[in-house]
Amino acid sequence: MIERHQPLPEGAASEINEPRTGQAPDLHGRPLPMRQYSVSETVDAVVVGTGAGGAPLLARLAAAGLRVVALEAGKHWSPARDFVTDEVAQSKLFWNDERLSAGGDPLAFGRNNSGTGVGGSTLHYTAYTPRVQPDDLRLHTEFGVGVNWPLSYEDLEPYYDELERFLGVSGPTPYPWGPARNSAYPLAPLPLNGAAQLMQRGCNTLGIRTSPAANAALSGLYYQEGVGWRAACSNRGFCQAGCTTGAKASMDVTYVPLAVHYGAEVRAESFVTRFERDSSGCITEVIYMREGREERQRCHRVFLCAGAIETPRLLLLNDLANSSGQVGKNFMAHTGIQVWGRFEEDVRPYKGIPGALISEDTHRPPDADFAGGYLLQSIGVMPVTYAAQVARGRGLWGTELREHMRGYNHTAGINILGDCLPYEHSYLELSDEPDARGLPKPRIHFTNGENEQRLNAHAEKLMREIWATAGAHDIWAFPRNAHIIGTCRMGTNSDTAVVNNEGRTFDVPNLYISDNSTFPSALSCNPALTIMALSLRTADCFLERARRMEN
Amino acid sequence: MKTYPPGTVRALLDSDMVTPQTREALRARLSADESYDEPSFLDVDLFLTLRAACARLIPQPESAKPIDCASAIDKRLANGEGDGWRYDALPADGETFRRGLRGLDEAARAKFSFSFHQLDDARQDELLLAVQRGDVKGGVWETLSANLFFEELLAAATEIYYSHPLAQELIGYAGMADAHGWQAIGLDQLEAWEPRASEDTSD
Ligand SMILES: Cc1cc2nc3c(=O)[nH]c(=O)nc-3n(C[C@H](O)[C@H](O)[C@H](O)COP(=O)(O)OP(=O)(O)OC[C@H]3O[C@@H](n4cnc5c(N)ncnc54)[C@H](O)[C@@H]3O)c2cc1C
Ligand code: SF4
């Protein structure tokens, strides 16, 4: 059993007092003193990407006294200073380099699933943080399809406990589904907004259990190590375009400042393109573009955390870690169909934490004709996002579109978050079309299989029923898939997987991967909390091994 | 049909309900006069087609000075601004718009012997619907998916329109007024500064 709270190695505490020549901006734009490493010194680790997969391990490695540098393509924002309550102005948070969407169900990227900046996609996630249920990790055993995970719920549980405490997750205790919790959620749930109350009404009548959801947004003032006091959520409802109050536990206000506190350097606007290797195949240098110039950082090891599109893209570009041929394969995206309804009541879908209510009664529906399951979630929505969905999904235009949008304030949604199986026909490849940097654009093929179609159909029927029961009219469904998953599968065998269950690549001894790309199956819950749990676990496994080798 | 009182968004922008940063961004959008007759990406003929198409996709009969989606689209194409993805089945954005608009105009000439922008509303709508349904054949449409082009055109116009503060005002959106957060978030609960709808009896 690996210690969860690694004691600092000798010397680490004094290293915290090393001169801090750099600065990282905090929430309000005040400079935090930050250590800086020179590109000519060989640092212990380079972490590429500072999202859900990168930031937690960055903090863990720094806390253990390692000299670590994070290279992040995006900017380092100060939300209270730089963020605006406007969807268009906030498009700066999205990964807007063009990706090519192919297959039977071509996916939207950018706003739909991909962020950039220090904090990665957590800058615009809705902070919905359910835990996985144990059986999702054993899909193949249970249903004979998909794959099992090479680890169990017991491996993740201590990290879930730790994360919820550190981030300040607001949630209900007891939580109605899944294994009993070791401890209560640290904060009470956030208040229900209009959409949540309507979903509750419909579900109550139909006998579906609901509960306030667990959200990594603070329902009260919260003290956080390395960061200080964080303010409570003010119900802005704008989480998907960035939180200005710091109430939402995005990485830029949690693990990143903690990492900086422990002596990590976060180098923003540094776009990694290549890796230098020695004769044994180990990475010796990470090469990146910064302010239009190429720079190199010498390092002992690399943690690649660039997300499930950019991680495999970098590996394919560098012909790295792919002896299995699995890099880019098994691309998945959660089934995420949304059902919208129009109500007599004023809903005002711009207020309150967007995902306030949950039901996991559909985790294994008794009448299912598919493998796996899904959860139900009430949703708020911002106007431009909703209008674009009405245009693309319903094809409304002209007077019809404008009339429909006049009912925006009376609109409420429910969506699902369901499993998605890996398929041979869903994968990422490099195209021969160069982007602005001269690198090939990634092409992503994605097609829902029969299992996803059946699951979506089951969910659509149920959600229509819930809305009809709650009093909605003009009910309509927007088919959609959420999140980018797979492409660097974790497994037990170097022939069929890219990394082992510690996140270490089978091919390159000093290369680790920690992001949504390592998931062997999609899971029927939102991914961020599990990505963070795996991130901490990867760091602990690595530190444990390093310590053993020293002794 | 619900209507919201005019002037609410400008009033909110003048109040301390909006953060200074948000105020600055929205005021800039309100005062920017983005309309132009000299397009920078499309040629003048294609631009006329785009303008006529946008006027049907987002008709604004109530407004003396409609929000100009066509100029904003042209500007976006000129700057090469993307949103992170495109259908692999379509060529690059600029090429898609050039070809698609040309196809729309060719369809107008073939069917009605006039340029698209010279047609009346009903005929323009008929052609737009045919493109949306993929019911156009030959010429440009041999190499361009009509319904995907239509989806891109409609999504672009819609996003530009509904990101304008005055369009948001018409639907009673007040999300920008969050400087003090929201307490009244439940069903039928409104803060004092949120606009109230009245029933429009004119229809
Ligand atoms: C609108 C929206 C809502 C969401 N809501 C939820 C939710 O409620 N709950 C939930 O669990 N999940 C949610 N998610 C998903 C969640 O945000 C992601 O699954 C998670 O952040 C992914 O973590 P990651 O580490 O894989 O990648 P990311 O968080 O995307 O981080 C990758 C980072 O790597 C950087 N990078 C990429 N390439 C390079 C390079 N070459 N050089 C340097 N840096 C690079 C990127 O800039 C980025 O910062 C949501 C996502 C979206 C889009
Ligand atoms: S709802 Fe809360 S967590 Fe979300 S953006 Fe607003 S203040 Fe932040």
PDB file of C-alpha atoms in Angstrom, chain A residues 153-382:
ATOM      1  CA  TYR A 153     -12.380   1.207  -7.044  1.00  0.00           C
ATOM      2  CA  GLU A 154     -10.262   0.522  -3.938  1.00  0.00           C
ATOM      3  CA  ASP A 155      -7.233   1.941  -5.774  1.00  0.00           C
ATOM      4  CA  LEU A 156      -9.100   5.172  -6.488  1.00  0.00           C
ATOM      5  CA  GLU A 157     -11.087   5.591  -3.281  1.00  0.00           C
ATOM      6  CA  PRO A 158      -8.352   7.117  -1.063  1.00  0.00           C
ATOM      7  CA  TYR A 159      -7.646   9.643  -3.784  1.00  0.00           C
ATOM      8  CA  TYR A 160     -11.319  10.536  -4.147  1.00  0.00           C
ATOM      9  CA  ASP A 161     -11.422  11.143  -0.379  1.00  0.00           C
ATOM     10  CA  GLU A 162      -8.339  13.322  -0.548  1.00  0.00           C
ATOM     11  CA  LEU A 163      -9.468  15.271  -3.628  1.00  0.00           C
ATOM     12  CA  GLU A 164     -12.919  16.044  -2.327  1.00  0.00           C
ATOM     13  CA  ARG A 165     -11.387  17.364   0.875  1.00  0.00           C
ATOM     14  CA  PHE A 166      -8.706  19.410  -0.840  1.00  0.00           C
ATOM     15  CA  LEU A 167     -10.912  20.886  -3.591  1.00  0.00           C
ATOM     16  CA  GLY A 168     -13.821  21.519  -1.242  1.00  0.00           C
ATOM     17  CA  VAL A 169     -16.480  19.495  -3.031  1.00  0.00           C
ATOM     18  CA  SER A 170     -20.062  20.437  -2.086  1.00  0.00           C
ATOM     19  CA  GLY A 171     -22.284  17.389  -1.982  1.00  0.00           C
ATOM     20  CA  PRO A 172     -24.952  15.445  -0.104  1.00  0.00           C
ATOM     21  CA  THR A 173     -24.199  13.062   2.753  1.00  0.00           C
ATOM     22  CA  PRO A 174     -25.215  10.304   2.625  1.00  0.00           C
ATOM     23  CA  TYR A 175     -24.907   9.996  -1.135  1.00  0.00           C
ATOM     24  CA  PRO A 176     -27.666   7.702  -2.393  1.00  0.00           C
ATOM     25  CA  TRP A 177     -25.685   5.620  -4.903  1.00  0.00           C
ATOM     26  CA  GLY A 178     -22.459   3.611  -4.975  1.00  0.00           C
ATOM     27  CA  PRO A 179     -20.349   2.332  -2.084  1.00  0.00           C
ATOM     28  CA  ALA A 180     -20.702   3.948   1.342  1.00  0.00           C
ATOM     29  CA  ARG A 181     -18.391   6.909   1.799  1.00  0.00           C
ATOM     30  CA  ASN A 182     -15.557   6.946   4.348  1.00  0.00           C
ATOM     31  CA  SER A 183     -16.359  10.523   5.248  1.00  0.00           C
ATOM     32  CA  ALA A 184     -18.935  13.204   4.532  1.00  0.00           C
ATOM     33  CA  TYR A 185     -18.503  15.681   1.704  1.00  0.00           C
ATOM     34  CA  PRO A 186     -16.645  18.626   3.224  1.00  0.00           C
ATOM     35  CA  LEU A 187     -19.387  21.110   2.275  1.00  0.00           C
ATOM     36  CA  ALA A 188     -23.169  20.964   1.987  1.00  0.00           C
ATOM     37  CA  PRO A 189     -24.627  20.823  -1.525  1.00  0.00           C
ATOM     38  CA  LEU A 190     -25.152  23.978  -3.577  1.00  0.00           C
ATOM     39  CA  PRO A 191     -28.720  25.306  -3.855  1.00  0.00           C
ATOM     40  CA  LEU A 192     -31.033  24.007  -6.575  1.00  0.00           C
ATOM     41  CA  ASN A 193     -31.851  26.307  -9.485  1.00  0.00           C
ATOM     42  CA  GLY A 194     -35.022  26.270 -11.579  1.00  0.00           C
ATOM     43  CA  ALA A 195     -33.996  23.436 -13.891  1.00  0.00           C
ATOM     44  CA  ALA A 196     -33.042  21.277 -10.895  1.00  0.00           C
ATOM     45  CA  GLN A 197     -36.398  21.908  -9.185  1.00  0.00           C
ATOM     46  CA  LEU A 198     -38.262  20.957 -12.349  1.00  0.00           C
ATOM     47  CA  MET A 199     -36.279  17.753 -12.804  1.00  0.00           C
ATOM     48  CA  GLN A 200     -36.923  16.928  -9.145  1.00  0.00           C
ATOM     49  CA  ARG A 201     -40.652  17.472  -9.702  1.00  0.00           C
ATOM     50  CA  GLY A 202     -40.780  15.187 -12.748  1.00  0.00           C
ATOM     51  CA  CYS A 203     -38.642  12.481 -11.166  1.00  0.00           C
ATOM     52  CA  ASN A 204     -40.600  12.497  -7.885  1.00  0.00           C
ATOM     53  CA  THR A 205     -43.829  11.792  -9.734  1.00  0.00           C
ATOM     54  CA  LEU A 206     -42.211   8.989 -11.739  1.00  0.00           C
ATOM     55  CA  GLY A 207     -40.555   7.411  -8.697  1.00  0.00           C
ATOM     56  CA  ILE A 208     -36.995   8.192  -9.800  1.00  0.00           C
ATOM     57  CA  ARG A 209     -34.701   9.088  -6.911  1.00  0.00           C
ATOM     58  CA  THR A 210     -32.777  12.350  -7.215  1.00  0.00           C
ATOM     59  CA  SER A 211     -30.233  14.140  -5.084  1.00  0.00           C
ATOM     60  CA  PRO A 212     -28.379  17.440  -5.110  1.00  0.00           C
ATOM     61  CA  ALA A 213     -25.210  16.700  -7.072  1.00  0.00           C
ATOM     62  CA  ALA A 214     -21.598  16.785  -5.936  1.00  0.00           C
ATOM     63  CA  ASN A 215     -19.910  19.843  -7.427  1.00  0.00           C
ATOM     64  CA  ALA A 216     -16.329  21.035  -7.013  1.00  0.00           C
ATOM     65  CA  ALA A 217     -17.598  24.539  -6.288  1.00  0.00           C
ATOM     66  CA  LEU A 218     -17.707  25.903  -2.759  1.00  0.00           C
ATOM     67  CA  SER A 219     -21.049  26.252  -0.980  1.00  0.00           C
ATOM     68  CA  GLY A 220     -19.211  28.132   1.787  1.00  0.00           C
ATOM     69  CA  LEU A 221     -15.944  29.885   2.496  1.00  0.00           C
ATOM     70  CA  TYR A 222     -13.132  27.311   2.424  1.00  0.00           C
ATOM     71  CA  TYR A 223      -9.519  27.279   3.527  1.00  0.00           C
ATOM     72  CA  GLN A 224      -7.103  25.595   1.258  1.00  0.00           C
ATOM     73  CA  GLU A 225      -3.495  24.622   1.822  1.00  0.00           C
ATOM     74  CA  GLY A 226      -1.054  26.682  -0.229  1.00  0.00           C
ATOM     75  CA  VAL A 227      -3.850  28.912  -1.481  1.00  0.00           C
ATOM     76  CA  GLY A 228      -5.633  30.473   1.495  1.00  0.00           C
ATOM     77  CA  TRP A 229      -9.321  31.286   1.817  1.00  0.00           C
ATOM     78  CA  ARG A 230     -11.489  30.750  -1.237  1.00  0.00           C
ATOM     79  CA  ALA A 231     -14.849  32.523  -1.579  1.00  0.00           C
ATOM     80  CA  ALA A 232     -18.183  30.720  -1.820  1.00  0.00           C
ATOM     81  CA  CYS A 233     -19.994  30.270  -5.133  1.00  0.00           C
ATOM     82  CA  SER A 234     -22.210  33.256  -5.906  1.00  0.00           C
ATOM     83  CA  ASN A 235     -24.506  31.243  -8.200  1.00  0.00           C
ATOM     84  CA  ARG A 236     -23.276  32.993 -11.332  1.00  0.00           C
ATOM     85  CA  GLY A 237     -24.107  30.001 -13.487  1.00  0.00           C
ATOM     86  CA  PHE A 238     -21.254  30.838 -15.795  1.00  0.00           C
ATOM     87  CA  CYS A 239     -18.915  27.991 -14.904  1.00  0.00           C
ATOM     88  CA  GLN A 240     -18.583  26.857 -18.519  1.00  0.00           C
ATOM     89  CA  ALA A 241     -17.064  30.182 -19.476  1.00  0.00           C
ATOM     90  CA  GLY A 242     -14.816  30.575 -16.439  1.00  0.00           C
ATOM     91  CA  CYS A 243     -15.394  31.331 -12.761  1.00  0.00           C
ATOM     92  CA  THR A 244     -14.413  34.856 -11.667  1.00  0.00           C
ATOM     93  CA  THR A 245     -14.795  34.218  -7.933  1.00  0.00           C
ATOM     94  CA  GLY A 246     -12.418  31.277  -7.529  1.00  0.00           C
ATOM     95  CA  ALA A 247     -15.286  29.271  -5.984  1.00  0.00           C
ATOM     96  CA  LYS A 248     -15.022  26.637  -8.678  1.00  0.00           C
ATOM     97  CA  ALA A 249     -12.132  24.251  -8.109  1.00  0.00           C
ATOM     98  CA  SER A 250     -10.438  24.699 -11.448  1.00  0.00           C
ATOM     99  CA  MET A 251      -6.762  23.770 -11.338  1.00  0.00           C
ATOM    100  CA  ASP A 252      -5.557  27.388 -11.628  1.00  0.00           C
ATOM    101  CA  VAL A 253      -6.948  28.240  -8.169  1.00  0.00           C
ATOM    102  CA  THR A 254      -6.171  24.908  -6.455  1.00  0.00           C
ATOM    103  CA  TYR A 255      -3.351  22.565  -7.475  1.00  0.00           C
ATOM    104  CA  VAL A 256      -1.417  25.097  -9.579  1.00  0.00           C
ATOM    105  CA  PRO A 257      -0.880  27.619  -6.727  1.00  0.00           C
ATOM    106  CA  LEU A 258      -0.139  24.684  -4.406  1.00  0.00           C
ATOM    107  CA  ALA A 259       2.517  23.480  -6.861  1.00  0.00           C
ATOM    108  CA  VAL A 260       3.988  26.983  -7.108  1.00  0.00           C
ATOM    109  CA  HIS A 261       3.980  27.188  -3.308  1.00  0.00           C
ATOM    110  CA  TYR A 262       6.091  24.014  -3.203  1.00  0.00           C
ATOM    111  CA  GLY A 263       8.581  25.292  -5.750  1.00  0.00           C
ATOM    112  CA  ALA A 264       7.259  24.248  -9.165  1.00  0.00           C
ATOM    113  CA  GLU A 265       7.681  26.572 -12.112  1.00  0.00           C
ATOM    114  CA  VAL A 266       4.699  27.034 -14.406  1.00  0.00           C
ATOM    115  CA  ARG A 267       5.825  28.237 -17.814  1.00  0.00           C
ATOM    116  CA  ALA A 268       2.749  29.420 -19.694  1.00  0.00           C
ATOM    117  CA  GLU A 269       2.453  30.050 -23.448  1.00  0.00           C
ATOM    118  CA  SER A 270       4.929  27.269 -24.076  1.00  0.00           C
ATOM    119  CA  PHE A 271       3.769  24.934 -26.823  1.00  0.00           C
ATOM    120  CA  VAL A 272       5.550  21.584 -26.804  1.00  0.00           C
ATOM    121  CA  THR A 273       6.363  20.145 -30.222  1.00  0.00           C
ATOM    122  CA  ARG A 274       9.199  17.618 -29.895  1.00  0.00           C
ATOM    123  CA  PHE A 275      11.261  15.415 -27.587  1.00  0.00           C
ATOM    124  CA  GLU A 276      14.984  14.668 -27.738  1.00  0.00           C
ATOM    125  CA  ARG A 277      16.001  11.132 -26.777  1.00  0.00           C
ATOM    126  CA  ASP A 278      19.235   9.361 -25.882  1.00  0.00           C
ATOM    127  CA  SER A 279      20.505   6.058 -27.252  1.00  0.00           C
ATOM    128  CA  SER A 280      18.534   4.083 -24.668  1.00  0.00           C
ATOM    129  CA  GLY A 281      15.324   5.700 -25.863  1.00  0.00           C
ATOM    130  CA  CYS A 282      14.841   7.882 -22.784  1.00  0.00           C
ATOM    131  CA  ILE A 283      13.689  11.468 -23.216  1.00  0.00           C
ATOM    132  CA  THR A 284      16.416  13.989 -22.387  1.00  0.00           C
ATOM    133  CA  GLU A 285      14.911  17.253 -23.562  1.00  0.00           C
ATOM    134  CA  VAL A 286      11.499  18.711 -24.207  1.00  0.00           C
ATOM    135  CA  ILE A 287      11.388  21.156 -27.105  1.00  0.00           C
ATOM    136  CA  TYR A 288       8.764  23.874 -27.182  1.00  0.00           C
ATOM    137  CA  MET A 289       7.845  27.179 -28.802  1.00  0.00           C
ATOM    138  CA  ARG A 290       7.659  30.256 -26.611  1.00  0.00           C
ATOM    139  CA  GLU A 291       7.268  33.815 -27.861  1.00  0.00           C
ATOM    140  CA  GLY A 292       7.987  32.632 -31.390  1.00  0.00           C
ATOM    141  CA  ARG A 293      11.287  30.999 -30.429  1.00  0.00           C
ATOM    142  CA  GLU A 294      12.259  27.403 -29.929  1.00  0.00           C
ATOM    143  CA  GLU A 295      13.452  26.540 -26.422  1.00  0.00           C
ATOM    144  CA  ARG A 296      14.616  23.288 -24.863  1.00  0.00           C
ATOM    145  CA  GLN A 297      14.285  22.078 -21.315  1.00  0.00           C
ATOM    146  CA  ARG A 298      16.590  19.306 -20.139  1.00  0.00           C
ATOM    147  CA  CYS A 299      14.886  16.857 -17.796  1.00  0.00           C
ATOM    148  CA  HIS A 300      15.068  13.422 -16.209  1.00  0.00           C
ATOM    149  CA  ARG A 301      11.473  12.498 -17.030  1.00  0.00           C
ATOM    150  CA  VAL A 302       8.319  13.697 -18.684  1.00  0.00           C
ATOM    151  CA  PHE A 303       4.671  13.589 -17.635  1.00  0.00           C
ATOM    152  CA  LEU A 304       2.550  14.114 -20.714  1.00  0.00           C
ATOM    153  CA  CYS A 305      -0.818  15.618 -19.721  1.00  0.00           C
ATOM    154  CA  ALA A 306      -1.954  17.420 -22.865  1.00  0.00           C
ATOM    155  CA  GLY A 307      -5.435  15.853 -23.060  1.00  0.00           C
ATOM    156  CA  ALA A 308      -6.863  13.018 -25.150  1.00  0.00           C
ATOM    157  CA  ILE A 309      -6.272  14.736 -28.517  1.00  0.00           C
ATOM    158  CA  GLU A 310      -2.987  16.595 -28.093  1.00  0.00           C
ATOM    159  CA  THR A 311      -1.247  13.787 -26.152  1.00  0.00           C
ATOM    160  CA  PRO A 312      -1.640  11.161 -28.893  1.00  0.00           C
ATOM    161  CA  ARG A 313      -0.978  13.837 -31.509  1.00  0.00           C
ATOM    162  CA  LEU A 314       2.387  14.642 -29.882  1.00  0.00           C
ATOM    163  CA  LEU A 315       3.241  10.945 -29.613  1.00  0.00           C
ATOM    164  CA  LEU A 316       2.371  10.283 -33.257  1.00  0.00           C
ATOM    165  CA  LEU A 317       4.289  13.385 -34.397  1.00  0.00           C
ATOM    166  CA  ASN A 318       7.346  12.115 -32.535  1.00  0.00           C
ATOM    167  CA  ASP A 319       6.844   8.446 -33.305  1.00  0.00           C
ATOM    168  CA  LEU A 320       6.928   7.745 -29.586  1.00  0.00           C
ATOM    169  CA  ALA A 321       5.549   5.059 -27.249  1.00  0.00           C
ATOM    170  CA  ASN A 322       3.613   3.357 -30.011  1.00  0.00           C
ATOM    171  CA  SER A 323       5.045  -0.154 -30.382  1.00  0.00           C
ATOM    172  CA  SER A 324       1.545  -1.419 -29.580  1.00  0.00           C
ATOM    173  CA  GLY A 325       0.068   0.614 -32.444  1.00  0.00           C
ATOM    174  CA  GLN A 326      -2.568   1.744 -29.945  1.00  0.00           C
ATOM    175  CA  VAL A 327      -1.745   5.461 -29.820  1.00  0.00           C
ATOM    176  CA  GLY A 328      -4.767   7.321 -31.157  1.00  0.00           C
ATOM    177  CA  LYS A 329      -6.967   4.197 -31.110  1.00  0.00           C
ATOM    178  CA  ASN A 330     -10.103   3.577 -29.000  1.00  0.00           C
ATOM    179  CA  PHE A 331     -11.268   7.166 -29.118  1.00  0.00           C
ATOM    180  CA  MET A 332     -14.444   7.567 -27.049  1.00  0.00           C
ATOM    181  CA  ALA A 333     -16.890  10.343 -26.205  1.00  0.00           C
ATOM    182  CA  HIS A 334     -19.589   9.997 -23.543  1.00  0.00           C
ATOM    183  CA  THR A 335     -23.141   9.568 -24.676  1.00  0.00           C
ATOM    184  CA  GLY A 336     -24.562  12.916 -23.661  1.00  0.00           C
ATOM    185  CA  ILE A 337     -27.946  13.492 -25.273  1.00  0.00           C
ATOM    186  CA  GLN A 338     -29.767  16.537 -23.913  1.00  0.00           C
ATOM    187  CA  VAL A 339     -33.525  17.017 -23.690  1.00  0.00           C
ATOM    188  CA  TRP A 340     -34.907  20.553 -23.489  1.00  0.00           C
ATOM    189  CA  GLY A 341     -38.376  21.686 -22.509  1.00  0.00           C
ATOM    190  CA  ARG A 342     -40.325  24.900 -22.251  1.00  0.00           C
ATOM    191  CA  PHE A 343     -42.137  25.684 -18.974  1.00  0.00           C
ATOM    192  CA  GLU A 344     -44.762  28.170 -17.799  1.00  0.00           C
ATOM    193  CA  GLU A 345     -42.511  29.081 -14.874  1.00  0.00           C
ATOM    194  CA  ASP A 346     -39.614  31.455 -15.055  1.00  0.00           C
ATOM    195  CA  VAL A 347     -36.495  29.268 -15.135  1.00  0.00           C
ATOM    196  CA  ARG A 348     -33.766  31.789 -16.032  1.00  0.00           C
ATOM    197  CA  PRO A 349     -31.236  29.170 -17.083  1.00  0.00           C
ATOM    198  CA  TYR A 350     -28.300  31.549 -16.527  1.00  0.00           C
ATOM    199  CA  LYS A 351     -28.482  31.313 -12.713  1.00  0.00           C
ATOM    200  CA  GLY A 352     -27.089  28.806 -10.229  1.00  0.00           C
ATOM    201  CA  ILE A 353     -24.539  26.046 -10.605  1.00  0.00           C
ATOM    202  CA  PRO A 354     -25.575  24.513 -13.954  1.00  0.00           C
ATOM    203  CA  GLY A 355     -25.537  20.858 -12.874  1.00  0.00           C
ATOM    204  CA  ALA A 356     -27.349  21.051  -9.547  1.00  0.00           C
ATOM    205  CA  LEU A 357     -29.340  17.798  -9.469  1.00  0.00           C
ATOM    206  CA  ILE A 358     -28.360  14.207 -10.207  1.00  0.00           C
ATOM    207  CA  SER A 359     -29.908  10.786 -10.440  1.00  0.00           C
ATOM    208  CA  GLU A 360     -27.933   7.570 -10.761  1.00  0.00           C
ATOM    209  CA  ASP A 361     -31.034   5.352 -10.725  1.00  0.00           C
ATOM    210  CA  THR A 362     -30.226   4.721 -14.391  1.00  0.00           C
ATOM    211  CA  HIS A 363     -26.780   3.324 -13.624  1.00  0.00           C
ATOM    212  CA  ARG A 364     -27.989  -0.198 -14.542  1.00  0.00           C
ATOM    213  CA  PRO A 365     -31.585   0.182 -15.741  1.00  0.00           C
ATOM    214  CA  PRO A 366     -33.523  -3.089 -15.347  1.00  0.00           C
ATOM    215  CA  ASP A 367     -35.066  -2.747 -18.817  1.00  0.00           C
ATOM    216  CA  ALA A 368     -31.785  -1.885 -20.543  1.00  0.00           C
ATOM    217  CA  ASP A 369     -31.030  -3.404 -23.945  1.00  0.00           C
ATOM    218  CA  PHE A 370     -27.442  -2.156 -23.802  1.00  0.00           C
ATOM    219  CA  ALA A 371     -24.235  -2.599 -21.790  1.00  0.00           C
ATOM    220  CA  GLY A 372     -23.380  -0.112 -19.038  1.00  0.00           C
ATOM    221  CA  GLY A 373     -25.556   2.782 -17.994  1.00  0.00           C
ATOM    222  CA  TYR A 374     -25.806   6.494 -17.457  1.00  0.00           C
ATOM    223  CA  LEU A 375     -26.541   9.233 -14.969  1.00  0.00           C
ATOM    224  CA  LEU A 376     -29.098  12.012 -15.274  1.00  0.00           C
ATOM    225  CA  GLN A 377     -28.256  15.646 -14.622  1.00  0.00           C
ATOM    226  CA  SER A 378     -30.269  18.877 -14.717  1.00  0.00           C
ATOM    227  CA  ILE A 379     -28.630  21.613 -16.770  1.00  0.00           C
ATOM    228  CA  GLY A 380     -28.626  25.353 -17.105  1.00  0.00           C
ATOM    229  CA  VAL A 381     -27.388  26.984 -20.287  1.00  0.00           C
ATOM    230  CA  MET A 382     -25.980  30.270 -21.554  1.00  0.00           C
TER     231      MET A 382
END
